[in-house]
mmCIF file of C-alpha atoms in Angstrom:
data_model
loop_
_atom_site.group_PDB
_atom_site.id
_atom_site.type_symbol
_atom_site.label_atom_id
_atom_site.label_comp_id
_atom_site.label_asym_id
_atom_site.label_seq_id
_atom_site.Cartn_x
_atom_site.Cartn_y
_atom_site.Cartn_z
ATOM 1 C CA UNK A 1 0.000 0.000 0.000
ATOM 2 C CA UNK A 2 1.447 3.429 -0.911
ATOM 3 C CA UNK A 3 2.600 5.599 1.941
ATOM 4 C CA UNK A 4 0.051 8.336 1.170
ATOM 5 C CA UNK A 5 -2.827 5.841 1.163
ATOM 6 C CA UNK A 6 -1.550 4.344 4.426
ATOM 7 C CA UNK A 7 -1.395 7.765 6.069
ATOM 8 C CA UNK A 8 -4.904 8.583 4.861
ATOM 9 C CA UNK A 9 -6.160 5.305 6.294
ATOM 10 C CA UNK A 10 -4.450 6.030 9.612
ATOM 11 C CA UNK A 11 -6.020 9.501 9.796
ATOM 12 C CA UNK A 12 -9.413 8.032 8.991
ATOM 13 C CA UNK A 13 -8.885 5.480 11.762
ATOM 14 C CA UNK A 14 -7.959 8.156 14.292
ATOM 15 C CA UNK A 15 -11.062 10.181 13.465
ATOM 16 C CA UNK A 16 -13.184 7.046 13.742
ATOM 17 C CA UNK A 17 -11.680 6.226 17.157
ATOM 18 C CA UNK A 18 -12.427 9.710 18.477
ATOM 19 C CA UNK A 19 -15.968 9.650 17.092
ATOM 20 C CA UNK A 20 -16.769 6.165 18.407
ATOM 21 C CA UNK A 21 -15.287 6.995 21.803
ATOM 22 C CA UNK A 22 -17.562 10.020 22.050
ATOM 23 C CA UNK A 23 -20.560 7.930 21.040
ATOM 24 C CA UNK A 24 -19.602 5.195 23.529
ATOM 25 C CA UNK A 25 -19.356 7.703 26.374
ATOM 26 C CA UNK A 26 -22.978 8.650 25.718
ATOM 27 C CA UNK A 27 -24.288 5.181 24.883
ATOM 28 C CA UNK A 28 -22.601 3.450 27.833
ATOM 29 C CA UNK A 29 -23.706 6.119 30.341
ATOM 30 C CA UNK A 30 -20.193 6.967 31.473
ATOM 31 C CA UNK A 31 -21.625 9.848 33.505
ATOM 32 C CA UNK A 32 -23.505 7.346 35.673
ATOM 33 C CA UNK A 33 -20.517 4.985 35.903
ATOM 34 C CA UNK A 34 -18.297 7.827 37.125
ATOM 35 C CA UNK A 35 -20.881 8.698 39.772
ATOM 36 C CA UNK A 36 -20.883 5.097 41.018
ATOM 37 C CA UNK A 37 -17.083 5.053 41.202
ATOM 38 C CA UNK A 38 -17.090 8.389 43.011
ATOM 39 C CA UNK A 39 -19.361 6.923 45.687
ATOM 40 C CA UNK A 40 -16.955 4.049 46.393
ATOM 41 C CA UNK A 41 -13.945 6.376 46.213
ATOM 42 C CA UNK A 42 -15.550 8.664 48.772
ATOM 43 C CA UNK A 43 -16.164 5.674 51.044
ATOM 44 C CA UNK A 44 -12.436 4.969 50.841
ATOM 45 C CA UNK A 45 -11.288 8.442 51.869
ATOM 46 C CA UNK A 46 -12.277 8.342 55.527
ATOM 47 C CA UNK A 47 -11.035 4.847 56.525
ATOM 48 C CA UNK A 48 -7.828 5.511 54.590
ATOM 49 C CA UNK A 49 -7.359 8.758 56.521
ATOM 50 C CA UNK A 50 -7.975 6.867 59.772
ATOM 51 C CA UNK A 51 -5.358 4.261 58.846
ATOM 52 C CA UNK A 52 -2.779 6.887 57.838
ATOM 53 C CA UNK A 53 -3.255 9.043 60.923
ATOM 54 C CA UNK A 54 -3.238 5.982 63.213
ATOM 55 C CA UNK A 55 -0.014 4.783 61.610
ATOM 56 C CA UNK A 56 1.546 8.197 62.152
ATOM 57 C CA UNK A 57 0.453 8.157 65.789
ATOM 58 C CA UNK A 58 2.439 4.937 66.288
ATOM 59 C CA UNK A 59 5.703 6.646 65.340
ATOM 60 C CA UNK A 60 4.797 10.167 66.469
ATOM 61 C CA UNK A 61 3.124 10.096 69.864
ATOM 62 C CA UNK A 62 3.720 13.823 70.423
ATOM 63 C CA UNK A 63 1.928 14.900 67.243
ATOM 64 C CA UNK A 64 4.971 16.716 65.822
ATOM 65 C CA UNK A 65 4.049 15.710 62.262
ATOM 66 C CA UNK A 66 0.582 17.249 62.512
ATOM 67 C CA UNK A 67 1.773 20.510 60.954
ATOM 68 C CA UNK A 68 3.012 18.647 57.885
ATOM 69 C CA UNK A 69 -0.268 16.734 57.592
ATOM 70 C CA UNK A 70 -2.235 19.989 57.684
ATOM 71 C CA UNK A 71 0.135 21.409 55.079
ATOM 72 C CA UNK A 72 -0.482 18.465 52.729
ATOM 73 C CA UNK A 73 -4.243 18.716 53.263
ATOM 74 C CA UNK A 74 -3.978 22.387 52.389
ATOM 75 C CA UNK A 75 -2.998 21.377 48.853
ATOM 76 C CA UNK A 76 -6.174 19.277 48.551
ATOM 77 C CA UNK A 77 -8.676 21.631 50.186
ATOM 78 C CA UNK A 78 -8.502 25.225 51.287
ATOM 79 C CA UNK A 79 -5.953 25.902 54.079
ATOM 80 C CA UNK A 80 -8.771 27.283 56.219
ATOM 81 C CA UNK A 81 -10.673 24.010 55.813
ATOM 82 C CA UNK A 82 -7.562 22.010 56.662
ATOM 83 C CA UNK A 83 -7.116 24.021 59.860
ATOM 84 C CA UNK A 84 -10.584 22.924 61.011
ATOM 85 C CA UNK A 85 -9.317 19.333 60.946
ATOM 86 C CA UNK A 86 -6.383 20.013 63.257
ATOM 87 C CA UNK A 87 -8.342 19.296 66.448
ATOM 88 C CA UNK A 88 -9.776 15.897 65.398
ATOM 89 C CA UNK A 89 -6.440 14.851 63.898
ATOM 90 C CA UNK A 90 -4.570 15.748 67.084
ATOM 91 C CA UNK A 91 -6.983 13.570 69.068
ATOM 92 C CA UNK A 92 -6.351 10.664 66.696
ATOM 93 C CA UNK A 93 -2.587 11.139 66.948
ATOM 94 C CA UNK A 94 -2.748 10.792 70.732
ATOM 95 C CA UNK A 95 -4.924 7.664 70.929
ATOM 96 C CA UNK A 96 -4.034 5.213 73.695
ATOM 97 C CA UNK A 97 -4.134 2.257 71.288
ATOM 98 C CA UNK A 98 -3.526 3.501 67.716
ATOM 99 C CA UNK A 99 -3.185 -0.055 66.394
ATOM 100 C CA UNK A 100 -6.942 -0.522 66.796
ATOM 101 C CA UNK A 101 -7.665 2.522 64.647
ATOM 102 C CA UNK A 102 -5.056 1.403 62.116
ATOM 103 C CA UNK A 103 -6.564 -2.096 61.850
ATOM 104 C CA UNK A 104 -10.123 -0.808 61.521
ATOM 105 C CA UNK A 105 -9.090 1.782 58.934
ATOM 106 C CA UNK A 106 -7.128 -0.805 56.942
ATOM 107 C CA UNK A 107 -10.004 -3.312 56.846
ATOM 108 C CA UNK A 108 -12.571 -0.666 55.890
ATOM 109 C CA UNK A 109 -10.231 0.706 53.224
ATOM 110 C CA UNK A 110 -9.799 -2.778 51.760
ATOM 111 C CA UNK A 111 -13.567 -3.287 51.688
ATOM 112 C CA UNK A 112 -14.269 0.106 50.098
ATOM 113 C CA UNK A 113 -11.533 -0.269 47.494
ATOM 114 C CA UNK A 114 -12.790 -3.754 46.647
ATOM 115 C CA UNK A 115 -16.192 -2.252 45.879
ATOM 116 C CA UNK A 116 -14.467 0.387 43.754
ATOM 117 C CA UNK A 117 -12.544 -2.234 41.758
ATOM 118 C CA UNK A 118 -15.742 -4.235 41.236
ATOM 119 C CA UNK A 119 -17.607 -1.163 39.973
ATOM 120 C CA UNK A 120 -14.683 -0.284 37.711
ATOM 121 C CA UNK A 121 -14.762 -3.815 36.289
ATOM 122 C CA UNK A 122 -18.444 -3.395 35.436
ATOM 123 C CA UNK A 123 -17.671 -0.094 33.707
ATOM 124 C CA UNK A 124 -14.903 -1.716 31.648
ATOM 125 C CA UNK A 125 -17.160 -4.633 30.710
ATOM 126 C CA UNK A 126 -19.637 -2.073 29.415
ATOM 127 C CA UNK A 127 -16.846 -0.377 27.454
ATOM 128 C CA UNK A 128 -15.983 -3.672 25.726
ATOM 129 C CA UNK A 129 -19.708 -4.531 25.514
ATOM 130 C CA UNK A 130 -19.341 -7.911 27.224
ATOM 131 C CA UNK A 131 -21.059 -9.564 30.158
ATOM 132 C CA UNK A 132 -19.238 -10.520 33.339
ATOM 133 C CA UNK A 133 -18.712 -14.280 32.959
ATOM 134 C CA UNK A 134 -16.478 -15.039 35.934
ATOM 135 C CA UNK A 135 -18.010 -16.800 38.909
ATOM 136 C CA UNK A 136 -18.555 -14.583 41.920
ATOM 137 C CA UNK A 137 -15.679 -16.100 43.923
ATOM 138 C CA UNK A 138 -13.291 -15.862 40.969
ATOM 139 C CA UNK A 139 -14.336 -12.323 40.136
ATOM 140 C CA UNK A 140 -14.120 -11.161 43.749
ATOM 141 C CA UNK A 141 -10.717 -12.829 44.165
ATOM 142 C CA UNK A 142 -9.382 -11.020 41.108
ATOM 143 C CA UNK A 143 -10.804 -7.726 42.318
ATOM 144 C CA UNK A 144 -9.251 -8.346 45.742
ATOM 145 C CA UNK A 145 -5.827 -8.747 44.122
ATOM 146 C CA UNK A 146 -6.398 -5.555 42.154
ATOM 147 C CA UNK A 147 -7.449 -3.851 45.382
ATOM 148 C CA UNK A 148 -4.272 -4.945 47.161
ATOM 149 C CA UNK A 149 -2.124 -3.624 44.308
ATOM 150 C CA UNK A 150 -4.015 -0.331 44.309
ATOM 151 C CA UNK A 151 -3.653 -0.121 48.097
ATOM 152 C CA UNK A 152 0.108 -0.632 47.840
ATOM 153 C CA UNK A 153 0.303 2.034 45.147
ATOM 154 C CA UNK A 154 -1.885 4.347 47.193
ATOM 155 C CA UNK A 155 0.279 3.780 50.264
ATOM 156 C CA UNK A 156 3.387 4.688 48.272
ATOM 157 C CA UNK A 157 1.646 7.806 46.968
ATOM 158 C CA UNK A 158 0.621 8.806 50.501
ATOM 159 C CA UNK A 159 4.176 8.299 51.772
ATOM 160 C CA UNK A 160 5.455 10.502 48.944
ATOM 161 C CA UNK A 161 2.886 13.218 49.625
ATOM 162 C CA UNK A 162 3.479 13.122 53.374
ATOM 163 C CA UNK A 163 7.237 12.937 52.892
ATOM 164 C CA UNK A 164 7.619 16.702 52.955
ATOM 165 C CA UNK A 165 11.119 18.177 53.256
ATOM 166 C CA UNK A 166 10.580 18.698 56.989
ATOM 167 C CA UNK A 167 9.654 15.069 57.662
ATOM 168 C CA UNK A 168 12.273 13.598 55.313
ATOM 169 C CA UNK A 169 15.042 15.730 56.851
ATOM 170 C CA UNK A 170 14.006 14.618 60.346
ATOM 171 C CA UNK A 171 14.039 10.936 59.317
ATOM 172 C CA UNK A 172 17.454 11.269 57.675
ATOM 173 C CA UNK A 173 18.880 12.908 60.798
ATOM 174 C CA UNK A 174 17.329 10.315 63.095
ATOM 175 C CA UNK A 175 18.704 7.405 61.065
ATOM 176 C CA UNK A 176 22.113 9.030 60.705
ATOM 177 C CA UNK A 177 22.109 8.972 56.921
ATOM 178 C CA UNK A 178 24.043 11.335 54.676
ATOM 179 C CA UNK A 179 22.299 14.656 53.874
ATOM 180 C CA UNK A 180 22.424 13.944 50.136
ATOM 181 C CA UNK A 181 19.856 11.163 50.635
ATOM 182 C CA UNK A 182 17.332 13.788 51.681
ATOM 183 C CA UNK A 183 18.104 15.832 48.555
ATOM 184 C CA UNK A 184 17.784 12.714 46.395
ATOM 185 C CA UNK A 185 14.412 11.885 47.952
ATOM 186 C CA UNK A 186 12.995 15.357 47.322
ATOM 187 C CA UNK A 187 13.993 15.104 43.650
ATOM 188 C CA UNK A 188 13.182 11.446 42.912
ATOM 189 C CA UNK A 189 9.842 11.183 44.694
ATOM 190 C CA UNK A 190 7.898 12.919 41.923
ATOM 191 C CA UNK A 191 9.026 10.579 39.107
ATOM 192 C CA UNK A 192 8.299 7.665 41.449
ATOM 193 C CA UNK A 193 4.802 9.043 42.036
ATOM 194 C CA UNK A 194 4.255 9.263 38.270
ATOM 195 C CA UNK A 195 5.397 5.651 37.798
ATOM 196 C CA UNK A 196 3.088 4.475 40.592
ATOM 197 C CA UNK A 197 0.166 6.286 38.975
ATOM 198 C CA UNK A 198 0.920 4.716 35.580
ATOM 199 C CA UNK A 199 1.098 1.212 37.081
ATOM 200 C CA UNK A 200 -2.166 1.649 38.997
ATOM 201 C CA UNK A 201 -4.053 2.810 35.897
ATOM 202 C CA UNK A 202 -2.556 0.026 33.752
ATOM 203 C CA UNK A 203 -3.584 -2.636 36.282
ATOM 204 C CA UNK A 204 -7.141 -1.277 36.437
ATOM 205 C CA UNK A 205 -7.486 -1.285 32.645
ATOM 206 C CA UNK A 206 -5.943 -4.736 32.184
ATOM 207 C CA UNK A 207 -7.261 -6.837 35.078
ATOM 208 C CA UNK A 208 -10.806 -5.605 35.711
ATOM 209 C CA UNK A 209 -12.673 -6.348 32.421
ATOM 210 C CA UNK A 210 -13.779 -9.853 31.454
ATOM 211 C CA UNK A 211 -11.754 -9.776 28.228
ATOM 212 C CA UNK A 212 -8.214 -10.839 27.434
ATOM 213 C CA UNK A 213 -6.590 -7.796 25.884
ATOM 214 C CA UNK A 214 -3.775 -8.432 23.374
ATOM 215 C CA UNK A 215 -1.098 -7.404 25.886
ATOM 216 C CA UNK A 216 -0.494 -5.402 29.023
ATOM 217 C CA UNK A 217 0.376 -1.876 27.945
ATOM 218 C CA UNK A 218 1.785 0.202 30.766
ATOM 219 C CA UNK A 219 1.030 3.418 28.905
ATOM 220 C CA UNK A 220 -1.842 2.753 26.517
ATOM 221 C CA UNK A 221 -3.657 5.468 24.611
ATOM 222 C CA UNK A 222 -6.468 5.458 27.155
ATOM 223 C CA UNK A 223 -4.083 5.510 30.115
ATOM 224 C CA UNK A 224 -2.112 8.402 28.609
ATOM 225 C CA UNK A 225 -5.341 10.308 27.990
ATOM 226 C CA UNK A 226 -6.611 9.635 31.519
ATOM 227 C CA UNK A 227 -3.354 10.585 33.258
ATOM 228 C CA UNK A 228 -2.700 13.734 31.215
ATOM 229 C CA UNK A 229 -6.322 14.883 31.426
ATOM 230 C CA UNK A 230 -6.395 14.142 35.151
ATOM 231 C CA UNK A 231 -3.194 16.154 35.672
ATOM 232 C CA UNK A 232 -4.597 19.103 33.715
ATOM 233 C CA UNK A 233 -7.897 18.832 35.579
ATOM 234 C CA UNK A 234 -6.018 18.760 38.883
ATOM 235 C CA UNK A 235 -4.144 21.946 38.016
ATOM 236 C CA UNK A 236 -7.309 23.639 36.779
ATOM 237 C CA UNK A 237 -9.256 22.491 39.806
ATOM 238 C CA UNK A 238 -6.558 23.816 42.130
ATOM 239 C CA UNK A 239 -6.661 27.199 40.391
ATOM 240 C CA UNK A 240 -10.450 27.219 40.679
ATOM 241 C CA UNK A 241 -10.329 26.388 44.388
ATOM 242 C CA UNK A 242 -7.794 29.156 45.020
ATOM 243 C CA UNK A 243 -9.769 31.784 43.093
ATOM 244 C CA UNK A 244 -13.434 31.241 42.277
ATOM 245 C CA UNK A 245 -14.082 28.571 44.911
ATOM 246 C CA UNK A 246 -12.624 30.540 47.803
ATOM 247 C CA UNK A 247 -15.880 32.424 48.381
ATOM 248 C CA UNK A 248 -17.852 29.199 48.623
ATOM 249 C CA UNK A 249 -15.424 27.776 51.155
ATOM 250 C CA UNK A 250 -15.703 30.882 53.327
ATOM 251 C CA UNK A 251 -19.486 30.635 53.181
ATOM 252 C CA UNK A 252 -19.857 26.897 53.774
ATOM 253 C CA UNK A 253 -16.670 26.042 55.676
ATOM 254 C CA UNK A 254 -15.819 22.338 55.810
ATOM 255 C CA UNK A 255 -18.970 21.488 53.818
ATOM 256 C CA UNK A 256 -17.638 23.493 50.882
ATOM 257 C CA UNK A 257 -14.375 21.551 51.079
ATOM 258 C CA UNK A 258 -16.292 18.257 51.077
ATOM 259 C CA UNK A 259 -18.273 19.303 48.000
ATOM 260 C CA UNK A 260 -15.091 20.313 46.187
ATOM 261 C CA UNK A 261 -13.522 16.948 47.075
ATOM 262 C CA UNK A 262 -16.605 15.175 45.717
ATOM 263 C CA UNK A 263 -16.436 17.095 42.431
ATOM 264 C CA UNK A 264 -12.710 16.402 42.123
ATOM 265 C CA UNK A 265 -13.229 12.664 42.660
ATOM 266 C CA UNK A 266 -15.986 12.666 40.053
ATOM 267 C CA UNK A 267 -13.781 14.377 37.465
ATOM 268 C CA UNK A 268 -10.967 11.909 38.183
ATOM 269 C CA UNK A 269 -13.216 8.869 37.769
ATOM 270 C CA UNK A 270 -14.868 10.296 34.665
ATOM 271 C CA UNK A 271 -11.562 10.632 32.807
ATOM 272 C CA UNK A 272 -10.553 7.133 33.990
ATOM 273 C CA UNK A 273 -13.664 5.557 32.475
ATOM 274 C CA UNK A 274 -13.335 7.611 29.286
ATOM 275 C CA UNK A 275 -9.747 6.350 29.020
ATOM 276 C CA UNK A 276 -11.041 2.779 29.189
ATOM 277 C CA UNK A 277 -13.571 3.541 26.457
ATOM 278 C CA UNK A 278 -10.767 4.997 24.337
ATOM 279 C CA UNK A 279 -8.641 1.872 24.827
ATOM 280 C CA UNK A 280 -11.474 -0.375 23.655
ATOM 281 C CA UNK A 281 -11.965 1.686 20.500
ATOM 282 C CA UNK A 282 -8.226 1.720 19.781
ATOM 283 C CA UNK A 283 -8.203 -2.089 19.966
ATOM 284 C CA UNK A 284 -11.234 -2.205 17.666
ATOM 285 C CA UNK A 285 -9.522 0.055 15.117
ATOM 286 C CA UNK A 286 -6.342 -2.061 15.175
ATOM 287 C CA UNK A 287 -8.454 -5.109 14.401
ATOM 288 C CA UNK A 288 -10.257 -3.286 11.594
ATOM 289 C CA UNK A 289 -6.946 -2.189 10.074
ATOM 290 C CA UNK A 290 -5.841 -5.833 10.235
ATOM 291 C CA UNK A 291 -8.932 -6.874 8.271
ATOM 292 C CA UNK A 292 -10.752 -8.396 11.274
ATOM 293 C CA UNK A 293 -14.542 -8.056 11.332
ATOM 294 C CA UNK A 294 -14.841 -5.854 14.414
ATOM 295 C CA UNK A 295 -17.458 -3.513 12.961
ATOM 296 C CA UNK A 296 -20.090 -4.329 15.595
ATOM 297 C CA UNK A 297 -18.153 -6.049 18.389
ATOM 298 C CA UNK A 298 -14.505 -6.246 19.389
ATOM 299 C CA UNK A 299 -13.055 -9.701 18.700
ATOM 300 C CA UNK A 300 -11.410 -10.543 22.012
ATOM 301 C CA UNK A 301 -11.601 -13.804 23.998
ATOM 302 C CA UNK A 302 -13.383 -13.704 27.336
ATOM 303 C CA UNK A 303 -11.624 -14.634 30.550
ATOM 304 C CA UNK A 304 -14.537 -16.831 31.625
ATOM 305 C CA UNK A 305 -18.100 -17.568 30.455
ATOM 306 C CA UNK A 306 -19.349 -19.785 33.296
ATOM 307 C CA UNK A 307 -21.581 -17.108 34.775
ATOM 308 C CA UNK A 308 -22.965 -16.291 31.329
ATOM 309 C CA UNK A 309 -24.336 -19.829 31.000
ATOM 310 C CA UNK A 310 -26.006 -19.482 34.396
ATOM 311 C CA UNK A 311 -27.580 -16.156 33.426
ATOM 312 C CA UNK A 312 -28.737 -17.606 30.094
ATOM 313 C CA UNK A 313 -30.356 -20.546 31.904
ATOM 314 C CA UNK A 314 -32.150 -18.166 34.263
ATOM 315 C CA UNK A 315 -33.339 -16.105 31.308
ATOM 316 C CA UNK A 316 -34.709 -19.194 29.566
ATOM 317 C CA UNK A 317 -36.508 -20.206 32.760
ATOM 318 C CA UNK A 318 -38.047 -16.737 33.098
ATOM 319 C CA UNK A 319 -39.160 -16.754 29.452
ATOM 320 C CA UNK A 320 -40.679 -20.228 29.834
ATOM 321 C CA UNK A 321 -42.580 -19.142 32.958
ATOM 322 C CA UNK A 322 -43.839 -16.019 31.181
ATOM 323 C CA UNK A 323 -44.917 -18.154 28.207
ATOM 324 C CA UNK A 324 -46.978 -20.402 30.469
ATOM 325 C CA UNK A 325 -48.673 -17.393 32.035
ATOM 326 C CA UNK A 326 -49.514 -15.953 28.603
ATOM 327 C CA UNK A 327 -50.932 -19.237 27.273
ATOM 328 C CA UNK A 328 -53.090 -19.642 30.376
ATOM 329 C CA UNK A 329 -54.334 -16.057 30.016
ATOM 330 C CA UNK A 330 -55.188 -16.592 26.343
ATOM 331 C CA UNK A 331 -57.170 -19.707 27.167
ATOM 332 C CA UNK A 332 -59.077 -17.780 29.833
ATOM 333 C CA UNK A 333 -59.725 -14.915 27.416
ATOM 334 C CA UNK A 334 -61.493 -17.289 25.028
ATOM 335 C CA UNK A 335 -64.131 -17.988 27.682
ATOM 336 C CA UNK A 336 -64.405 -14.530 29.267
ATOM 337 C CA UNK A 337 -64.863 -11.018 27.962
ATOM 338 C CA UNK A 338 -61.741 -8.835 28.131
ATOM 339 C CA UNK A 339 -61.731 -5.923 30.544
ATOM 340 C CA UNK A 340 -61.113 -2.324 29.369
ATOM 341 C CA UNK A 341 -57.658 -2.452 30.966
ATOM 342 C CA UNK A 342 -56.709 -5.566 28.997
ATOM 343 C CA UNK A 343 -57.969 -4.033 25.758
ATOM 344 C CA UNK A 344 -55.922 -0.910 26.457
ATOM 345 C CA UNK A 345 -52.796 -3.001 27.089
ATOM 346 C CA UNK A 346 -53.303 -4.894 23.821
ATOM 347 C CA UNK A 347 -53.667 -1.621 21.932
ATOM 348 C CA UNK A 348 -50.480 -0.302 23.492
ATOM 349 C CA UNK A 349 -48.572 -3.480 22.636
ATOM 350 C CA UNK A 350 -49.544 -3.126 18.980
ATOM 351 C CA UNK A 351 -48.103 0.384 18.894
ATOM 352 C CA UNK A 352 -44.694 -0.221 20.466
ATOM 353 C CA UNK A 353 -42.689 -3.402 20.781
ATOM 354 C CA UNK A 354 -40.129 -3.883 23.534
ATOM 355 C CA UNK A 355 -36.695 -2.872 22.298
ATOM 356 C CA UNK A 356 -38.012 -1.557 18.962
ATOM 357 C CA UNK A 357 -38.998 1.918 17.731
ATOM 358 C CA UNK A 358 -42.692 2.770 17.368
ATOM 359 C CA UNK A 359 -44.376 1.317 14.316
ATOM 360 C CA UNK A 360 -45.420 3.798 11.584
#
């Protein structure tokens, strides 16, 4: 194929991917999927905060690191809102038995994140337009592994965010390490955070859907879109909070900060799901360019179909039961006069069929 024709075909494919991704976002109700993910993400915030603060109280009984925690929170919400949390956080840092709070926070975080991974898997199945075929124990086990990986990545991210220059310098001095280690940490932690974010997104895209993707891509087109868009949204959201949103925070206090956190989580989950939709359309276009008939559905093997057979059997049983009810009703109708309600229902059924547009 000539180079010019190949380039034209590639450009046509790119336009088709963008168009189909936009259509899929609407058709698959990505807005609703992002809202569901935001709910589970919000459930994770509070037990995760309990686990982090309880862990800090184990190593810092005097609460010396509280200032750094408030400083980090000030980057997420308004500094005034973060200051309102100083009292409750100080009480948590001085608990008599912080291991109890740490254990409870860890278990609740694991449960909340497991629900998040499960919801994300459903969203990715919708993106690939497949049904979840794994048995409940197999599916939950896979989501639990994904949850553990995400928790490890989240823990690393929290350590990096809480590892402010003040805390890192104190740790280096306490352990007797060379000062250059502190300088190295302050420089290297941001690339490490980026790598952790890339790995977490790649694992979510690869392991949660019930399809076997061609290969694990650490930085796929969808992952790159999600990460870059999320970073830009984070910067824009921070600017908004510092300027336009400052009046709302002064008026509503901590409630305004909670609403801003909710909106930020929703934006983050929205771009994540859109990235998954983009990945599915990129795979479809690669198959089309290879001559594979992926016009209507993406040709990828499923991880498991056991649950699909169970659902199909249930559907057949429901249809058979409905058929028996209809036959019995028809036999009764031959002997009795139909009521006005039944006549109205028959008239309505002749106008519109389930799953079909109205008849002319």
